[in-house]
Coordinates of C-alpha atoms in Angstrom, one line a residue:
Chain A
X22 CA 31.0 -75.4 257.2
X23 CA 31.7 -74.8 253.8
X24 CA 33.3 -76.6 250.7
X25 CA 37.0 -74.1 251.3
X26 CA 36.9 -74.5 255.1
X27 CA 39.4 -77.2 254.8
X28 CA 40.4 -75.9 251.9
X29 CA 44.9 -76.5 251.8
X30 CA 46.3 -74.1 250.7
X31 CA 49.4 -74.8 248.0
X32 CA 53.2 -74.3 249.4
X33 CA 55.0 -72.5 247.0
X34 CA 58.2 -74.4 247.4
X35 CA 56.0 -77.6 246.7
X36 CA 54.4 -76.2 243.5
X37 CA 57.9 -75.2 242.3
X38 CA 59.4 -78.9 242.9
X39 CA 56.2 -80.8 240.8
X40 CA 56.5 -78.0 238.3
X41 CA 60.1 -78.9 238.1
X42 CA 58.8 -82.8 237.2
X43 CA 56.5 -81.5 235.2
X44 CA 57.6 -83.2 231.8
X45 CA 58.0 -86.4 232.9
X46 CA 54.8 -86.4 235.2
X47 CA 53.1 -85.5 231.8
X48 CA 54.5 -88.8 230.6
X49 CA 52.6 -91.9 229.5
X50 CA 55.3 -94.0 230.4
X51 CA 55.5 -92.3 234.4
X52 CA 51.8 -93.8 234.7
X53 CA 51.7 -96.7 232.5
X54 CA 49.5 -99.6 233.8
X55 CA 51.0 -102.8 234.9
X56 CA 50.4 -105.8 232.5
X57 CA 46.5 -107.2 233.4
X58 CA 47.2 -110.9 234.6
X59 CA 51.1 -110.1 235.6
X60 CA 50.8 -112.1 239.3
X61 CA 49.3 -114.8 237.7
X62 CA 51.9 -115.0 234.7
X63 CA 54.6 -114.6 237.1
X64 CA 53.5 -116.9 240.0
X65 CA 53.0 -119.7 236.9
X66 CA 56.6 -119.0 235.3
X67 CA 58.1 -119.3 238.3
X68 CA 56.2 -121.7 239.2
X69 CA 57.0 -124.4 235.9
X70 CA 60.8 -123.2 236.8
X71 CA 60.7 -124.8 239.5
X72 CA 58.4 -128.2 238.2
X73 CA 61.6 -128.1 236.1
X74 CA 63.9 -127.3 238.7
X75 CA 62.6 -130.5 240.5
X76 CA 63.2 -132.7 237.6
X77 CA 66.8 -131.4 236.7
X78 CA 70.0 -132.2 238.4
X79 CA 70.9 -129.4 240.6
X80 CA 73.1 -129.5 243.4
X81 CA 70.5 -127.4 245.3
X82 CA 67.2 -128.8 243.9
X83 CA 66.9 -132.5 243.3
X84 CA 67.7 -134.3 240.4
X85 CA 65.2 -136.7 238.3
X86 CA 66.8 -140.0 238.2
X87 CA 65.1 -141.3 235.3
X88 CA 67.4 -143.5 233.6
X89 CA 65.8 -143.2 230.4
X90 CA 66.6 -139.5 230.7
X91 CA 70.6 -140.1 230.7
X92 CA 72.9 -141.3 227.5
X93 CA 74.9 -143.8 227.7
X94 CA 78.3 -144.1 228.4
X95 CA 80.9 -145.1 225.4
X96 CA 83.9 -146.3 226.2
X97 CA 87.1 -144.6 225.1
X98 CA 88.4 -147.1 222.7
X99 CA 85.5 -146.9 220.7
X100 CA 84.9 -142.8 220.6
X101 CA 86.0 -141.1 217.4
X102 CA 88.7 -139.0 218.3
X103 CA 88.9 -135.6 216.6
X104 CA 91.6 -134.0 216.0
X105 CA 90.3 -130.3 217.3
X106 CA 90.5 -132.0 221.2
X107 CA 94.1 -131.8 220.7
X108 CA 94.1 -128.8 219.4
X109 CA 92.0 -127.2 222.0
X110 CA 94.0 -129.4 224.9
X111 CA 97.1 -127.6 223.1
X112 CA 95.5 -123.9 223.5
X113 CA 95.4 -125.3 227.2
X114 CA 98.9 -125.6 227.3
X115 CA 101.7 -127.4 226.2
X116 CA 102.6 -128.5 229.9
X117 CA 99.2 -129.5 230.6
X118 CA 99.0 -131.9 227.3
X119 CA 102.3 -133.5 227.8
X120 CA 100.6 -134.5 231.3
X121 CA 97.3 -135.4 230.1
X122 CA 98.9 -137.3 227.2
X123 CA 101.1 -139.2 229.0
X124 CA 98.8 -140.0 231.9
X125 CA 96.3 -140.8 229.8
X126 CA 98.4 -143.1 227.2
X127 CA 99.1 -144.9 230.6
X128 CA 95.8 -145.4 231.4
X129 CA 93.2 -144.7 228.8
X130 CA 91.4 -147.8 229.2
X131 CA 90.7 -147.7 233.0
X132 CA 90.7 -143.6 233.3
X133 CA 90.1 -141.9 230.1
X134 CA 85.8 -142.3 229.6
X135 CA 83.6 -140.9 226.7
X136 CA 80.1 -140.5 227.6
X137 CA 77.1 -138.8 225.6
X138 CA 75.1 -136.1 227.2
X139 CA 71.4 -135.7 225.8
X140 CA 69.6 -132.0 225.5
X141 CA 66.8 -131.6 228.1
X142 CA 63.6 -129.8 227.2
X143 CA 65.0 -127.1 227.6
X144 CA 67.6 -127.8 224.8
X145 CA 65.9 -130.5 223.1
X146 CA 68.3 -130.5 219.8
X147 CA 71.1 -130.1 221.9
X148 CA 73.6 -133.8 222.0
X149 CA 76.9 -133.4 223.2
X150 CA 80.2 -135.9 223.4
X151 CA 81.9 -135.5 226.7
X152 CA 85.3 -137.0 227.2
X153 CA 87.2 -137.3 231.0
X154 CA 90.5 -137.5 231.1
X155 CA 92.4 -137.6 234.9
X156 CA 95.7 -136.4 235.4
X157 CA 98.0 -135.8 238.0
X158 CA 96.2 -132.1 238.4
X159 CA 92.5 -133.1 238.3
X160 CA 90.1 -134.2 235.6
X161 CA 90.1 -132.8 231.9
X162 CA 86.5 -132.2 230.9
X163 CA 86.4 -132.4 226.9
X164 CA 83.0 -131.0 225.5
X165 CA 81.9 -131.2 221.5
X166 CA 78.6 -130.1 221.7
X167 CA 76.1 -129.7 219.1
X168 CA 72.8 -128.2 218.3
X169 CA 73.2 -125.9 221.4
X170 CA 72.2 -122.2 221.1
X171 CA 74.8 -119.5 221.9
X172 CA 74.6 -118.2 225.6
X173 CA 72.5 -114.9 225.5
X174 CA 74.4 -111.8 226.2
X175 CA 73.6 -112.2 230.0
X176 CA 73.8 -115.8 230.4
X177 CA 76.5 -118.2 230.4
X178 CA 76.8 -122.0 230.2
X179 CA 78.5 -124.1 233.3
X180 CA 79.1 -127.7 233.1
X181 CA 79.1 -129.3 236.5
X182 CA 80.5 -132.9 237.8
X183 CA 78.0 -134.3 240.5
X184 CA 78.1 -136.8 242.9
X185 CA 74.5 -136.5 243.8
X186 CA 71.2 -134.6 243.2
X187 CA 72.4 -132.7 246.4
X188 CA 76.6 -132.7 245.7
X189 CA 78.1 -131.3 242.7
X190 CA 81.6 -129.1 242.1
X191 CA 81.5 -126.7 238.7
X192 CA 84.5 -127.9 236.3
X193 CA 83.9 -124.2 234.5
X194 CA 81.8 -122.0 231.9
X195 CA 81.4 -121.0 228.6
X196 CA 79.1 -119.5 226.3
X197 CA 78.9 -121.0 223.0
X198 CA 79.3 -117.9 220.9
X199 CA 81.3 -119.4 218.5
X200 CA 79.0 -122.4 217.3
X201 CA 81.0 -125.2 218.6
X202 CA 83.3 -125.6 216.0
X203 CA 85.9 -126.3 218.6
X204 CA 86.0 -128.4 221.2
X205 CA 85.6 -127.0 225.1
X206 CA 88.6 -127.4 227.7
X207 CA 87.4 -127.5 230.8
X208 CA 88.9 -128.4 234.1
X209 CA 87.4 -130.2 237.2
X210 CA 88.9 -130.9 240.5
X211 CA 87.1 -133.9 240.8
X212 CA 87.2 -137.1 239.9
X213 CA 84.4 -138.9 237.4
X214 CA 84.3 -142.0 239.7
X215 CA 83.2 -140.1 242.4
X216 CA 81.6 -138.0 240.4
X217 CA 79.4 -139.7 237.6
X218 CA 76.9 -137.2 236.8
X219 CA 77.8 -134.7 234.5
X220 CA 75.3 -131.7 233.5
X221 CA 75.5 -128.3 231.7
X222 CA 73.5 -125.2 232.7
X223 CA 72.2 -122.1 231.4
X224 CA 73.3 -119.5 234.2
X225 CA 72.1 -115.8 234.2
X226 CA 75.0 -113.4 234.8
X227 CA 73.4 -112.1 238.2
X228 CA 72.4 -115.4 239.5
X229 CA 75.1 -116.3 241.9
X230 CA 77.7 -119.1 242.2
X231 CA 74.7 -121.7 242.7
X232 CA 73.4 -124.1 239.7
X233 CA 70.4 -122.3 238.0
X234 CA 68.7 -125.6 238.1
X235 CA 68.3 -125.3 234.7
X236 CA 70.2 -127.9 232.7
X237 CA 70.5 -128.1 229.0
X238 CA 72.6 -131.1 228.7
X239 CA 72.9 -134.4 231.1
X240 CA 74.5 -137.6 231.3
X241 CA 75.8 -140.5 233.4
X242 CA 78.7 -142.9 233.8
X243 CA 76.5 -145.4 235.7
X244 CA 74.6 -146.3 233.1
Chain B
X10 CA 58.9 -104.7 255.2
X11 CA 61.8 -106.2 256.6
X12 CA 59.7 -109.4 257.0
X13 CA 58.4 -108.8 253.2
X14 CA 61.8 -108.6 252.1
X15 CA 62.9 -112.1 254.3
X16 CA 59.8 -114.2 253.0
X17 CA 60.7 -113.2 249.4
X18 CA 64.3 -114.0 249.6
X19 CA 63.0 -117.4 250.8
X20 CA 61.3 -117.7 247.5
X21 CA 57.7 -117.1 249.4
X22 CA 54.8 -117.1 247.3
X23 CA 52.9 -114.4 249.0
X24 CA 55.7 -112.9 249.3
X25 CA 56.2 -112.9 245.7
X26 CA 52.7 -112.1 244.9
X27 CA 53.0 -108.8 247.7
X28 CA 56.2 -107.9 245.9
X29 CA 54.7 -108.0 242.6
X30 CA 51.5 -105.9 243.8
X31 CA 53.7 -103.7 245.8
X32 CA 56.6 -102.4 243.0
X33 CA 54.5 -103.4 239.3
X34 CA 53.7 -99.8 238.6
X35 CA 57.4 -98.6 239.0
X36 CA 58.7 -101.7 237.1
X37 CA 56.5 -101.0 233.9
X38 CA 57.4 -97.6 234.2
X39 CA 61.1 -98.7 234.2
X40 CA 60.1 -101.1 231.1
X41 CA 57.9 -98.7 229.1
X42 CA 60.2 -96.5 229.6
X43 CA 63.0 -98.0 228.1
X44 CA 61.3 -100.1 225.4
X45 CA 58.6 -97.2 224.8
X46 CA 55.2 -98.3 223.8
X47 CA 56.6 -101.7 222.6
X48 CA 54.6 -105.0 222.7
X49 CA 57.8 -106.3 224.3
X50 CA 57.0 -104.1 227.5
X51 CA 54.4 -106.6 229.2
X52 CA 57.4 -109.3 228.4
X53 CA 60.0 -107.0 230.4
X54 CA 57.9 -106.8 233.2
X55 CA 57.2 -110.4 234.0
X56 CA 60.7 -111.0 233.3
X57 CA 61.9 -108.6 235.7
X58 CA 59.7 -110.3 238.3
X59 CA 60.9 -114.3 237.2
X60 CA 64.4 -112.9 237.2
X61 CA 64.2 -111.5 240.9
X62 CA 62.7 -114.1 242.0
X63 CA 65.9 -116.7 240.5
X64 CA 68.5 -114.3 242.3
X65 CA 66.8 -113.5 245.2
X66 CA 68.3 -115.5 247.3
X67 CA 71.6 -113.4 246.5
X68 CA 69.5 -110.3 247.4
X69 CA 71.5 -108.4 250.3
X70 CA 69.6 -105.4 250.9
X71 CA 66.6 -104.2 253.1
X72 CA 64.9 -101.8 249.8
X73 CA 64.0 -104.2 247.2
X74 CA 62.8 -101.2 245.2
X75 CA 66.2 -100.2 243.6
X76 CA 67.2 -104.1 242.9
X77 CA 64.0 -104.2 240.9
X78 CA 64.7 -101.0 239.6
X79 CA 68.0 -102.5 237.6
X80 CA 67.0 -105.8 236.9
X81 CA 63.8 -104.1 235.1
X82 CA 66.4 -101.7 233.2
X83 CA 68.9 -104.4 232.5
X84 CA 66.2 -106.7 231.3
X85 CA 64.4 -104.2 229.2
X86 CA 67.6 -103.2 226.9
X87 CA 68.3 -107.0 226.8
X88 CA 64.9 -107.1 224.9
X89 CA 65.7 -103.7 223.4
X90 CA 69.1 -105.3 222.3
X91 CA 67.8 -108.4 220.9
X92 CA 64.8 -106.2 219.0
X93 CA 67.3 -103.7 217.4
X94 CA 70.1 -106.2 216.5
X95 CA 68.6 -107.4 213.4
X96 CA 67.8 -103.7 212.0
X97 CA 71.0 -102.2 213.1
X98 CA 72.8 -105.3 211.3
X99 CA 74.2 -106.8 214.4
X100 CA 76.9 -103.9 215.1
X101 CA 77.2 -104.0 219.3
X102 CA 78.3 -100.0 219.4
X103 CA 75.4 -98.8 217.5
X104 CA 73.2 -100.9 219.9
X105 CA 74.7 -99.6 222.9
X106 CA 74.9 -96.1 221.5
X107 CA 70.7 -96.4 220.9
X108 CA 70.7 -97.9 224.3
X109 CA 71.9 -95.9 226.2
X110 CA 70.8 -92.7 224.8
X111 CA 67.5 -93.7 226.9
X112 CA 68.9 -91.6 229.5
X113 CA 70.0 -93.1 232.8
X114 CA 68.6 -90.7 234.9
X115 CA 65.5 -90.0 233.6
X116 CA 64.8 -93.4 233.5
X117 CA 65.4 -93.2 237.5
X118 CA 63.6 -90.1 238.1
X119 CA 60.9 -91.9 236.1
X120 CA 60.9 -94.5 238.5
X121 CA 61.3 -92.7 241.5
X122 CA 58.3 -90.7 240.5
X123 CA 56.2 -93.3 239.8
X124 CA 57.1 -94.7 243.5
X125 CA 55.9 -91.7 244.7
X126 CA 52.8 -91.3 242.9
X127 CA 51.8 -94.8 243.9
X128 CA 51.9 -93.7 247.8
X129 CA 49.5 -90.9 247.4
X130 CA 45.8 -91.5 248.6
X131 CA 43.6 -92.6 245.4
X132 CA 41.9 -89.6 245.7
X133 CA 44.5 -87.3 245.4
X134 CA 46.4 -89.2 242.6
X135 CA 43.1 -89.0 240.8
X136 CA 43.7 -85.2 240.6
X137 CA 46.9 -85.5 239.8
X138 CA 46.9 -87.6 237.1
X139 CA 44.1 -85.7 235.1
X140 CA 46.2 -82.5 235.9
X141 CA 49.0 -83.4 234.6
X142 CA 48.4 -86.6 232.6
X143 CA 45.1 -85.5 231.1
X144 CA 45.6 -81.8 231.4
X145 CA 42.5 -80.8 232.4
X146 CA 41.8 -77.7 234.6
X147 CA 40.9 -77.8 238.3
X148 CA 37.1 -77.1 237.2
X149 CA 37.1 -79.2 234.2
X150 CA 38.5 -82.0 237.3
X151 CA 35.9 -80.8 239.3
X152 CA 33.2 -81.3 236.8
X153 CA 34.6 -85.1 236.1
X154 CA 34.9 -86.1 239.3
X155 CA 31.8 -84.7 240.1
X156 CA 33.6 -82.5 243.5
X157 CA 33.7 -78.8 244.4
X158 CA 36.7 -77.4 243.3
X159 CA 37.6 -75.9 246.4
X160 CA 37.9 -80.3 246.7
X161 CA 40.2 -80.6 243.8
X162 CA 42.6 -77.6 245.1
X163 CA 43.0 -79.0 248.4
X164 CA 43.5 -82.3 247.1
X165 CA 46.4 -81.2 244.3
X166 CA 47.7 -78.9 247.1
X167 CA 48.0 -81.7 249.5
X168 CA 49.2 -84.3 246.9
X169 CA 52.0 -81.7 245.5
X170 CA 53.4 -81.5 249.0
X171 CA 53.4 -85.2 249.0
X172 CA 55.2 -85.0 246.2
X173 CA 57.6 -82.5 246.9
X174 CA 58.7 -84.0 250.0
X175 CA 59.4 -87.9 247.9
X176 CA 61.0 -86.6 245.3
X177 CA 63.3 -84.0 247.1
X178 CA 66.4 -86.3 246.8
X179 CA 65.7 -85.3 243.2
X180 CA 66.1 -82.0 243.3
X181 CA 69.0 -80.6 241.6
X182 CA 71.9 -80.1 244.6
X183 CA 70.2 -82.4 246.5
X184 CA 72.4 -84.7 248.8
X185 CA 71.8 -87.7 247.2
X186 CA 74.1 -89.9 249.5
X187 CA 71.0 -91.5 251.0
X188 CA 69.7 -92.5 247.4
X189 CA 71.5 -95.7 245.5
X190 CA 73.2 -94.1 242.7
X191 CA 72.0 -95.8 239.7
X192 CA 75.7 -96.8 239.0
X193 CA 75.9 -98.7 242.7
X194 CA 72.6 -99.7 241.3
X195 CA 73.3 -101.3 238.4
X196 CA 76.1 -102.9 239.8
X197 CA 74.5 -104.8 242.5
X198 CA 74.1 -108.9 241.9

């Protein structure tokens, strides 16, 4: 037996499909080597992701209940009010700020409540001032954040009202584009007695409906 | 696969660690070639991995190959986007027009071919690549490889047909109905 006994001889249809690929199979980039060490780096990133995960108030992951970790609440009488919520409730709608305005006159010292919200690691110069209002149509959810980064062009931010590591309804998303200069109108159907916790997450655009587990801001009306 | 497919959607670490073994040489071609020979390319293709990992549980399909396929691209002109933005003077239209002058489907072909070159036997990728990576001759392969070259031209005959027969949905005229259109593609969660 000789070295051409087996010897396969070349299809012509074949030869004219690769020679049709030809450019790109001459191409670095077609056979470029995967990074050296890319399980490892992955398996750890995802890994401290969800170390973090476990530590963060998610409604699918638990939630660290380290009080040290949550601001604490200020009560409405004592908040400085600025004058760009009302502009931002007005942007919300008239209708809506005759209702919130009224209710809240009516109630502000039992309903409306002011609470801080401190940046996690993963936003660690991030603060925020948080203000919930209920009305008659569900709970107002004032943000003035500061010190928080602008949402990257596939990411957003969500703020969430929880009832507990496992239980939490979104009251909306932004992104933050605009620096904070004006204060964020958000709507919840919940309400902050039954729901004390309230957190802000960084969301990828492709993630889902579900928390990200990864929260930026955090604070608590119980403590 | 199907089992492959299940564990990783569970957020399996084997799972994640076959996936990663499995579909790293058509990611990083994704990523190189989108990015080019960029220092940012070994950042793209861990990303690609974290980020399909996060949404996996909101992975529907049964061929994880084309979902990685457009998280890698998506991620890569994120990084290309954030790398151009301060030379370009933050204009989005200029960025987009660099972007996507990459060339959608090359950049699929590119991975498609890269799928297929990963299924040939070792052997016969060998002589591939110094054929038509390296450019060397079927006796100057021969002489590398230390093998006949009655060796090398069964082995590029065989790998070609290989070949030929993956990358046939390709082809132009091809129906490509059985192929994700990198459109659907790119506009799966």
């Amino acid at each position: 037996m000789t070295e051409f006994d087996d010897l396969e001889q070349p299809d012509p249809a074949a030869e004219a499909t690769v020679a049709g690929f030809g450019a790109l199979l001459a191409d670095e980039a077609t056979w470029a080597e995967a990074p050296t060490d890319l399980v490892d780096d992955v398996l750890a990133q995802i890994r401290a992701e969800r170390h973090d995960a476990e530590s963060a108030a998610t409604p699918d992951r638990p939630i660290a209940n380290d009080p040290s970790d949550v601001a604490p609440v200020v009560e409405l009488h004592r908040r400085r009010r600025r004058s760009s919520r009302w502009v931002a409730l007005a942007a919300a709608g008239v209708v809506v700020i005759a209702g919130v305005f009224a209710f809240s006159q009516r109630t502000s010292d039992d309903k409306g409540i002011v609470l801080e919200l401190a940046g996690t690691e993963l936003a660690a110069d991030a603060s925020a001032i948080a203000e919930l209002v209920e009305t008659p149509d569900g709970t107002v959810v004032l943000l003035d954040i500061e010190g928080l980064p602008p949402a990257g062009p596939e990411e957003y931010y969500e703020a969430w009202l929880r009832q507990s590591p496992e239980v939490g309804v979104s009251a909306g998303t932004f992104h933050f584009r605009g620096g904070g200069g004006d204060t964020i109108v958000l709507w919840s159907g919940v309400s902050p007695s039954d729901f004390p916790l309230v957190t802000v997450t960084i969301q990828d655009l492709d993630g889902g409906a579900m928390s990200s587990g990864r929260v930026v801001l955090r604070g608590s009306l119980d403590e | 696969m199907d089992d492959l497919v299940a564990r990783f959607r569970q957020g399996d670490e084997t799972a994640i660690r076959e996936v990663i073994t499995r579909y790293s040489g058509p990611v990083t071609t994704v990523v190189r070639s989108v990015l080019g020979s960029s220092d940012l390319v070994a950042d793209g293709v861990q990303q690609t991995f974290v980020k399909a990992w996060r949404s996996s549980q909101q992975f529907q399909g049964d061929d994880l190959a084309p979902w990685l396929y457009a998280i890698a691209r998506r991620t890569s002109i994120d990084l290309l986007r954030h790398e151009r933005r301060p030379t370009i003077g933050g204009h989005e239209a200029d960025v987009e027009i660099a972007i996507e002058a990459t060339g959608l489907d090359e950049v699929w072909q590119r991975h498609e071919i890269r799928r297929a070159l990963d299924e040939l036997p070792e052997a016969e990728r060998d002589v591939v690549r110094l054929s038509h990576l390296v450019g060397l001759t079927h006796p100057q392969i021969a002489e590398h490889l230390g093998i006949a070259v009655g060796t090398v031209k069964s082995r590029s005959a065989r790998a070609h047909k290989r070949l030929a027969a993956a990358l046939r949905h390709l082809e132009p005229g091809a129906n490509r109905t059985d192929v994700p259109s990198v459109m659907s593609v790119e506009e799966r969660p």
